[in-house]
Amino acid sequence: TGEGELLPERATDNDPALAKKRYVTFRDSTFRALEQLGKHFIYNVVQAMGTFQQVEKNIKREMDYQSCLELDPDTHSKIHDLPRASEVITHARQELVSRLDSFSEHNPEEFQRVIAELENVVY
């Protein structure tokens, strides 16, 4: 393509057994590490098969997409002290459990009617 630097050939470039071993190492080590990172960071794997132009286009499309997900620094500074969604969800669940227990204890007949209605309408 005339782009980049020509790298020396590696043994795995021409030996199917070594290429398979290299792939297994990628799958078992590198890819699993990427999956673990995915639990903490948002990222997408870019399709790197194809011509230089196709790969370049895929990278550009992914970078454009990632850029549109980022907040403006001024916006971020205004909201970064708010609780994270996971914290809000945990607190909401705690409140729900507390309210359900209280309602069940103090209004058992009405609570049972609500349960029966949920069973009829929702479940």
Tab-separated table of N, CA and C in Angstrom:
chain	number	residue	atom	x	y	z
A	1	THR	N	0.824	-1.205	0.000
A	1	THR	CA	0.000	0.000	0.000
A	1	THR	C	0.859	1.255	0.000
A	2	GLY	N	2.132	1.119	0.323
A	2	GLY	CA	2.990	2.287	0.393
A	2	GLY	C	2.880	3.014	1.713
A	3	GLU	N	2.108	2.478	2.649
A	3	GLU	CA	1.911	3.104	3.955
A	3	GLU	C	2.721	2.360	5.006
A	4	GLY	N	3.245	3.054	5.993
A	4	GLY	CA	3.916	2.434	7.121
A	4	GLY	C	5.282	1.878	6.779
A	5	GLU	N	5.821	1.125	7.740
A	5	GLU	CA	7.129	0.520	7.563
A	5	GLU	C	6.967	-0.980	7.377
A	6	LEU	N	7.775	-1.541	6.509
A	6	LEU	CA	7.766	-2.974	6.297
A	6	LEU	C	8.452	-3.642	7.486
A	7	LEU	N	7.743	-4.566	8.116
A	7	LEU	CA	8.296	-5.273	9.265
A	7	LEU	C	8.917	-6.578	8.802
A	8	PRO	N	9.918	-7.052	9.519
A	8	PRO	CA	10.507	-8.336	9.135
A	8	PRO	C	9.499	-9.464	9.336
A	9	GLU	N	9.607	-10.492	8.508
A	9	GLU	CA	8.720	-11.644	8.650
A	9	GLU	C	9.007	-12.354	9.957
A	10	ARG	N	7.948	-12.863	10.558
A	10	ARG	CA	8.089	-13.658	11.773
A	10	ARG	C	7.862	-15.121	11.411
A	11	ALA	N	8.331	-16.002	12.246
A	11	ALA	CA	8.133	-17.429	11.987
A	11	ALA	C	6.643	-17.759	11.900
A	12	THR	N	5.818	-17.045	12.689
A	12	THR	CA	4.377	-17.324	12.684
A	12	THR	C	3.686	-16.851	11.411
A	13	ASP	N	4.369	-16.058	10.604
A	13	ASP	CA	3.769	-15.586	9.351
A	13	ASP	C	3.673	-16.696	8.312
A	14	ASN	N	4.540	-17.703	8.416
A	14	ASN	CA	4.600	-18.731	7.373
A	14	ASN	C	4.402	-20.152	7.880
A	15	ASP	N	4.410	-20.355	9.183
A	15	ASP	CA	4.284	-21.702	9.742
A	15	ASP	C	2.904	-21.860	10.384
A	16	PRO	N	2.005	-22.666	9.783
A	16	PRO	CA	0.644	-22.805	10.321
A	16	PRO	C	0.602	-23.265	11.779
A	17	ALA	N	1.501	-24.153	12.179
A	17	ALA	CA	1.495	-24.628	13.567
A	17	ALA	C	1.846	-23.490	14.528
A	18	LEU	N	2.844	-22.688	14.153
A	18	LEU	CA	3.217	-21.549	15.002
A	18	LEU	C	2.129	-20.470	14.988
A	19	ALA	N	1.500	-20.275	13.838
A	19	ALA	CA	0.416	-19.300	13.743
A	19	ALA	C	-0.746	-19.726	14.649
A	20	LYS	N	-1.049	-21.019	14.660
A	20	LYS	CA	-2.123	-21.531	15.514
A	20	LYS	C	-1.765	-21.305	16.991
A	21	LYS	N	-0.508	-21.581	17.355
A	21	LYS	CA	-0.064	-21.376	18.732
A	21	LYS	C	-0.179	-19.895	19.111
A	22	ARG	N	0.187	-19.022	18.185
A	22	ARG	CA	0.096	-17.572	18.430
A	22	ARG	C	-1.352	-17.163	18.646
A	23	TYR	N	-2.266	-17.714	17.828
A	23	TYR	CA	-3.687	-17.404	17.981
A	23	TYR	C	-4.204	-17.901	19.328
A	24	VAL	N	-3.832	-19.121	19.716
A	24	VAL	CA	-4.276	-19.680	20.992
A	24	VAL	C	-3.784	-18.800	22.144
A	25	THR	N	-2.546	-18.338	22.065
A	25	THR	CA	-2.018	-17.435	23.093
A	25	THR	C	-2.838	-16.154	23.137
A	26	PHE	N	-3.144	-15.591	21.971
A	26	PHE	CA	-3.979	-14.383	21.926
A	26	PHE	C	-5.336	-14.658	22.561
A	27	ARG	N	-5.974	-15.745	22.134
A	27	ARG	CA	-7.315	-16.063	22.629
A	27	ARG	C	-7.310	-16.293	24.138
A	28	ASP	N	-6.332	-17.043	24.629
A	28	ASP	CA	-6.322	-17.425	26.039
A	28	ASP	C	-5.751	-16.356	26.964
A	29	SER	N	-4.892	-15.508	26.461
A	29	SER	CA	-4.263	-14.501	27.326
A	29	SER	C	-4.748	-13.098	27.002
A	30	THR	N	-4.393	-12.620	25.852
A	30	THR	CA	-4.690	-11.236	25.484
A	30	THR	C	-6.190	-10.977	25.413
A	31	PHE	N	-6.924	-11.852	24.722
A	31	PHE	CA	-8.356	-11.603	24.549
A	31	PHE	C	-9.084	-11.661	25.883
A	32	ARG	N	-8.711	-12.593	26.753
A	32	ARG	CA	-9.352	-12.670	28.077
A	32	ARG	C	-9.058	-11.408	28.889
A	33	ALA	N	-7.835	-10.906	28.756
A	33	ALA	CA	-7.494	-9.657	29.453
A	33	ALA	C	-8.349	-8.512	28.913
A	34	LEU	N	-8.559	-8.469	27.604
A	34	LEU	CA	-9.416	-7.438	27.022
A	34	LEU	C	-10.849	-7.571	27.525
A	35	GLU	N	-11.324	-8.801	27.648
A	35	GLU	CA	-12.673	-9.004	28.173
A	35	GLU	C	-12.777	-8.490	29.610
A	36	GLN	N	-11.756	-8.727	30.424
A	36	GLN	CA	-11.766	-8.226	31.795
A	36	GLN	C	-11.755	-6.698	31.823
A	37	LEU	N	-10.950	-6.090	30.958
A	37	LEU	CA	-10.935	-4.625	30.871
A	37	LEU	C	-12.306	-4.096	30.475
A	38	GLY	N	-12.998	-4.846	29.631
A	38	GLY	CA	-14.326	-4.443	29.186
A	38	GLY	C	-15.334	-4.337	30.316
A	39	LYS	N	-15.052	-4.986	31.436
A	39	LYS	CA	-15.935	-4.876	32.598
A	39	LYS	C	-15.759	-3.542	33.308
A	40	HIS	N	-14.638	-2.866	33.027
A	40	HIS	CA	-14.339	-1.607	33.710
A	40	HIS	C	-14.289	-0.402	32.769
A	41	PHE	N	-14.060	-0.663	31.486
A	41	PHE	CA	-13.925	0.419	30.509
A	41	PHE	C	-14.754	0.090	29.278
A	42	ILE	N	-15.266	1.119	28.650
A	42	ILE	CA	-16.006	0.931	27.406
A	42	ILE	C	-15.003	0.927	26.262
A	43	TYR	N	-15.024	-0.109	25.464
A	43	TYR	CA	-14.193	-0.160	24.272
A	43	TYR	C	-14.821	-1.111	23.273
A	44	ASN	N	-14.468	-0.964	22.049
A	44	ASN	CA	-14.911	-1.875	21.001
A	44	ASN	C	-13.695	-2.397	20.267
A	45	VAL	N	-13.765	-3.649	19.872
A	45	VAL	CA	-12.696	-4.236	19.075
A	45	VAL	C	-12.891	-3.770	17.643
A	46	VAL	N	-11.831	-3.278	17.041
A	46	VAL	CA	-11.901	-2.794	15.666
A	46	VAL	C	-11.535	-3.932	14.726
A	47	GLN	N	-12.357	-4.138	13.720
A	47	GLN	CA	-12.082	-5.154	12.709
A	47	GLN	C	-10.818	-4.754	11.959
A	48	ALA	N	-9.777	-5.576	12.071
A	48	ALA	CA	-8.482	-5.239	11.478
A	48	ALA	C	-8.136	-6.138	10.297
A	49	MET	N	-9.104	-6.869	9.804
A	49	MET	CA	-8.866	-7.678	8.610
A	49	MET	C	-9.296	-6.842	7.406
A	50	GLY	N	-8.540	-6.920	6.363
A	50	GLY	CA	-8.869	-6.175	5.157
A	50	GLY	C	-7.683	-5.356	4.701
A	51	THR	N	-7.948	-4.522	3.742
A	51	THR	CA	-6.881	-3.676	3.206
A	51	THR	C	-6.554	-2.573	4.205
A	52	PHE	N	-5.447	-1.909	3.956
A	52	PHE	CA	-5.053	-0.795	4.809
A	52	PHE	C	-6.172	0.242	4.853
A	53	GLN	N	-6.756	0.553	3.701
A	53	GLN	CA	-7.809	1.559	3.636
A	53	GLN	C	-9.047	1.132	4.426
A	54	GLN	N	-9.406	-0.145	4.356
A	54	GLN	CA	-10.571	-0.634	5.095
A	54	GLN	C	-10.333	-0.550	6.601
A	55	VAL	N	-9.138	-0.968	7.026
A	55	VAL	CA	-8.817	-0.926	8.453
A	55	VAL	C	-8.767	0.519	8.941
A	56	GLU	N	-8.148	1.389	8.145
A	56	GLU	CA	-8.090	2.810	8.499
A	56	GLU	C	-9.502	3.377	8.637
A	57	LYS	N	-10.395	3.022	7.726
A	57	LYS	CA	-11.785	3.480	7.771
A	57	LYS	C	-12.477	2.957	9.034
A	58	ASN	N	-12.238	1.680	9.384
A	58	ASN	CA	-12.833	1.102	10.590
A	58	ASN	C	-12.347	1.812	11.844
A	59	ILE	N	-11.054	2.122	11.900
A	59	ILE	CA	-10.492	2.824	13.054
A	59	ILE	C	-11.076	4.227	13.154
A	60	LYS	N	-11.144	4.935	12.030
A	60	LYS	CA	-11.700	6.297	12.031
A	60	LYS	C	-13.158	6.283	12.482
A	61	ARG	N	-13.933	5.332	11.977
A	61	ARG	CA	-15.346	5.245	12.356
A	61	ARG	C	-15.472	4.997	13.873
A	62	GLU	N	-14.634	4.122	14.420
A	62	GLU	CA	-14.681	3.834	15.852
A	62	GLU	C	-14.246	5.047	16.671
A	63	MET	N	-13.209	5.741	16.237
A	63	MET	CA	-12.759	6.933	16.954
A	63	MET	C	-13.836	8.019	16.922
A	64	ASP	N	-14.497	8.194	15.784
A	64	ASP	CA	-15.579	9.176	15.696
A	64	ASP	C	-16.708	8.809	16.656
A	65	TYR	N	-17.038	7.519	16.686
A	65	TYR	CA	-18.109	7.061	17.568
A	65	TYR	C	-17.726	7.297	19.029
A	66	GLN	N	-16.506	6.914	19.418
A	66	GLN	CA	-16.068	7.097	20.798
A	66	GLN	C	-16.055	8.580	21.178
A	67	SER	N	-15.627	9.433	20.254
A	67	SER	CA	-15.571	10.872	20.538
A	67	SER	C	-16.950	11.450	20.811
A	68	CYS	N	-17.961	10.930	20.125
A	68	CYS	CA	-19.306	11.482	20.321
A	68	CYS	C	-19.884	11.060	21.664
A	69	LEU	N	-19.251	10.088	22.347
A	69	LEU	CA	-19.727	9.635	23.653
A	69	LEU	C	-19.112	10.405	24.813
A	70	GLU	N	-18.110	11.216	24.544
A	70	GLU	CA	-17.400	11.905	25.612
A	70	GLU	C	-18.046	13.254	25.916
A	71	LEU	N	-18.117	13.543	27.199
A	71	LEU	CA	-18.660	14.830	27.624
A	71	LEU	C	-17.655	15.943	27.387
A	72	ASP	N	-18.176	17.111	27.155
A	72	ASP	CA	-17.344	18.296	27.120
A	72	ASP	C	-16.722	18.454	28.511
A	73	PRO	N	-15.447	18.857	28.609
A	73	PRO	CA	-14.808	18.990	29.930
A	73	PRO	C	-15.582	19.879	30.899
A	74	ASP	N	-16.187	20.958	30.403
A	74	ASP	CA	-16.951	21.850	31.277
A	74	ASP	C	-18.168	21.119	31.838
A	75	THR	N	-18.844	20.346	30.996
A	75	THR	CA	-20.004	19.572	31.454
A	75	THR	C	-19.564	18.552	32.492
A	76	HIS	N	-18.484	17.873	32.210
A	76	HIS	CA	-17.979	16.863	33.148
A	76	HIS	C	-17.658	17.476	34.505
A	77	SER	N	-17.018	18.634	34.520
A	77	SER	CA	-16.653	19.258	35.797
A	77	SER	C	-17.897	19.642	36.600
A	78	LYS	N	-18.998	19.920	35.908
A	78	LYS	CA	-20.221	20.298	36.613
A	78	LYS	C	-20.918	19.095	37.253
A	79	ILE	N	-20.782	17.918	36.669
A	79	ILE	CA	-21.548	16.774	37.165
A	79	ILE	C	-20.706	15.673	37.816
A	80	HIS	N	-19.386	15.807	37.815
A	80	HIS	CA	-18.562	14.684	38.267
A	80	HIS	C	-18.724	14.340	39.744
A	81	ASP	N	-19.281	15.217	40.542
A	81	ASP	CA	-19.484	14.916	41.960
A	81	ASP	C	-20.815	14.206	42.237
A	82	LEU	N	-21.659	14.091	41.226
A	82	LEU	CA	-22.922	13.373	41.418
A	82	LEU	C	-22.627	11.887	41.640
A	83	PRO	N	-23.502	11.194	42.379
A	83	PRO	CA	-23.274	9.756	42.589
A	83	PRO	C	-23.326	8.993	41.257
A	84	ARG	N	-22.562	7.931	41.207
A	84	ARG	CA	-22.575	7.083	40.011
A	84	ARG	C	-23.900	6.330	39.946
A	85	ALA	N	-24.265	5.916	38.738
A	85	ALA	CA	-25.521	5.188	38.550
A	85	ALA	C	-25.582	3.950	39.443
A	86	SER	N	-24.473	3.238	39.579
A	86	SER	CA	-24.453	2.026	40.411
A	86	SER	C	-24.774	2.358	41.868
A	87	GLU	N	-24.308	3.516	42.346
A	87	GLU	CA	-24.596	3.927	43.720
A	87	GLU	C	-26.071	4.276	43.878
A	88	VAL	N	-26.626	4.952	42.888
A	88	VAL	CA	-28.041	5.324	42.924
A	88	VAL	C	-28.909	4.069	42.928
A	89	ILE	N	-28.537	3.100	42.095
A	89	ILE	CA	-29.301	1.846	42.013
A	89	ILE	C	-29.241	1.100	43.341
A	90	THR	N	-28.068	1.005	43.934
A	90	THR	CA	-27.924	0.319	45.218
A	90	THR	C	-28.792	0.983	46.285
A	91	HIS	N	-28.740	2.316	46.340
A	91	HIS	CA	-29.547	3.042	47.328
A	91	HIS	C	-31.040	2.831	47.073
A	92	ALA	N	-31.450	2.874	45.814
A	92	ALA	CA	-32.863	2.682	45.475
A	92	ALA	C	-33.326	1.284	45.879
A	93	ARG	N	-32.488	0.275	45.662
A	93	ARG	CA	-32.851	-1.095	46.065
A	93	ARG	C	-32.984	-1.186	47.584
A	94	GLN	N	-32.061	-0.556	48.294
A	94	GLN	CA	-32.135	-0.576	49.755
A	94	GLN	C	-33.432	0.072	50.236
A	95	GLU	N	-33.783	1.196	49.626
A	95	GLU	CA	-35.031	1.886	49.986
A	95	GLU	C	-36.246	1.023	49.660
A	96	LEU	N	-36.229	0.366	48.513
A	96	LEU	CA	-37.348	-0.490	48.117
A	96	LEU	C	-37.523	-1.641	49.109
A	97	VAL	N	-36.441	-2.296	49.492
A	97	VAL	CA	-36.508	-3.396	50.452
A	97	VAL	C	-37.083	-2.896	51.778
A	98	SER	N	-36.601	-1.776	52.236
A	98	SER	CA	-37.083	-1.213	53.496
A	98	SER	C	-38.573	-0.896	53.424
A	99	ARG	N	-39.012	-0.278	52.334
A	99	ARG	CA	-40.425	0.086	52.192
A	99	ARG	C	-41.314	-1.146	52.071
A	100	LEU	N	-40.857	-2.158	51.326
A	100	LEU	CA	-41.641	-3.395	51.198
A	100	LEU	C	-41.793	-4.090	52.551
A	101	ASP	N	-40.686	-4.193	53.280
A	101	ASP	CA	-40.751	-4.821	54.609
A	101	ASP	C	-41.701	-4.057	55.527
A	102	SER	N	-41.621	-2.744	55.511
A	102	SER	CA	-42.476	-1.924	56.361
A	102	SER	C	-43.948	-2.095	55.978
A	103	PHE	N	-44.230	-2.049	54.691
A	103	PHE	CA	-45.611	-2.187	54.224
A	103	PHE	C	-46.149	-3.568	54.567
A	104	SER	N	-45.322	-4.606	54.386
A	104	SER	CA	-45.741	-5.976	54.706
A	104	SER	C	-46.049	-6.122	56.196
A	105	GLU	N	-45.249	-5.478	57.029
A	105	GLU	CA	-45.425	-5.575	58.481
A	105	GLU	C	-46.631	-4.780	58.969
A	106	HIS	N	-46.821	-3.560	58.451
A	106	HIS	CA	-47.850	-2.665	58.984
A	106	HIS	C	-49.189	-2.751	58.245
A	107	ASN	N	-49.200	-3.289	57.047
A	107	ASN	CA	-50.437	-3.395	56.259
A	107	ASN	C	-50.506	-4.768	55.579
A	108	PRO	N	-50.501	-5.856	56.339
A	108	PRO	CA	-50.389	-7.178	55.723
A	108	PRO	C	-51.530	-7.535	54.769
A	109	GLU	N	-52.775	-7.155	55.093
A	109	GLU	CA	-53.891	-7.504	54.207
A	109	GLU	C	-53.794	-6.761	52.873
A	110	GLU	N	-53.529	-5.467	52.957
A	110	GLU	CA	-53.406	-4.683	51.729
A	110	GLU	C	-52.192	-5.143	50.911
A	111	PHE	N	-51.117	-5.487	51.602
A	111	PHE	CA	-49.915	-5.991	50.920
A	111	PHE	C	-50.248	-7.268	50.155
A	112	GLN	N	-51.027	-8.143	50.782
A	112	GLN	CA	-51.418	-9.396	50.126
A	112	GLN	C	-52.298	-9.116	48.912
A	113	ARG	N	-53.175	-8.117	48.991
A	113	ARG	CA	-54.010	-7.746	47.840
A	113	ARG	C	-53.146	-7.227	46.688
A	114	VAL	N	-52.143	-6.443	47.015
A	114	VAL	CA	-51.223	-5.934	45.990
A	114	VAL	C	-50.502	-7.094	45.314
A	115	ILE	N	-50.042	-8.055	46.111
A	115	ILE	CA	-49.364	-9.218	45.548
A	115	ILE	C	-50.291	-9.981	44.615
A	116	ALA	N	-51.529	-10.196	45.044
A	116	ALA	CA	-52.502	-10.912	44.203
A	116	ALA	C	-52.761	-10.161	42.907
A	117	GLU	N	-52.847	-8.852	42.988
A	117	GLU	CA	-53.065	-8.043	41.783
A	117	GLU	C	-51.870	-8.146	40.838
A	118	LEU	N	-50.681	-8.088	41.388
A	118	LEU	CA	-49.469	-8.245	40.558
A	118	LEU	C	-49.460	-9.605	39.882
A	119	GLU	N	-49.818	-10.642	40.611
A	119	GLU	CA	-49.863	-11.997	40.037
A	119	GLU	C	-50.873	-12.068	38.900
A	120	ASN	N	-52.003	-11.394	39.037
A	120	ASN	CA	-53.051	-11.430	37.998
A	120	ASN	C	-52.678	-10.587	36.774
A	121	VAL	N	-52.120	-9.417	37.025
A	121	VAL	CA	-51.888	-8.472	35.927
A	121	VAL	C	-50.507	-8.626	35.304
A	122	VAL	N	-49.490	-8.758	36.129
A	122	VAL	CA	-48.118	-8.741	35.622
A	122	VAL	C	-47.599	-10.139	35.336
A	123	TYR	N	-47.807	-11.049	36.261
A	123	TYR	CA	-47.236	-12.385	36.117
A	123	TYR	C	-48.266	-13.344	35.573
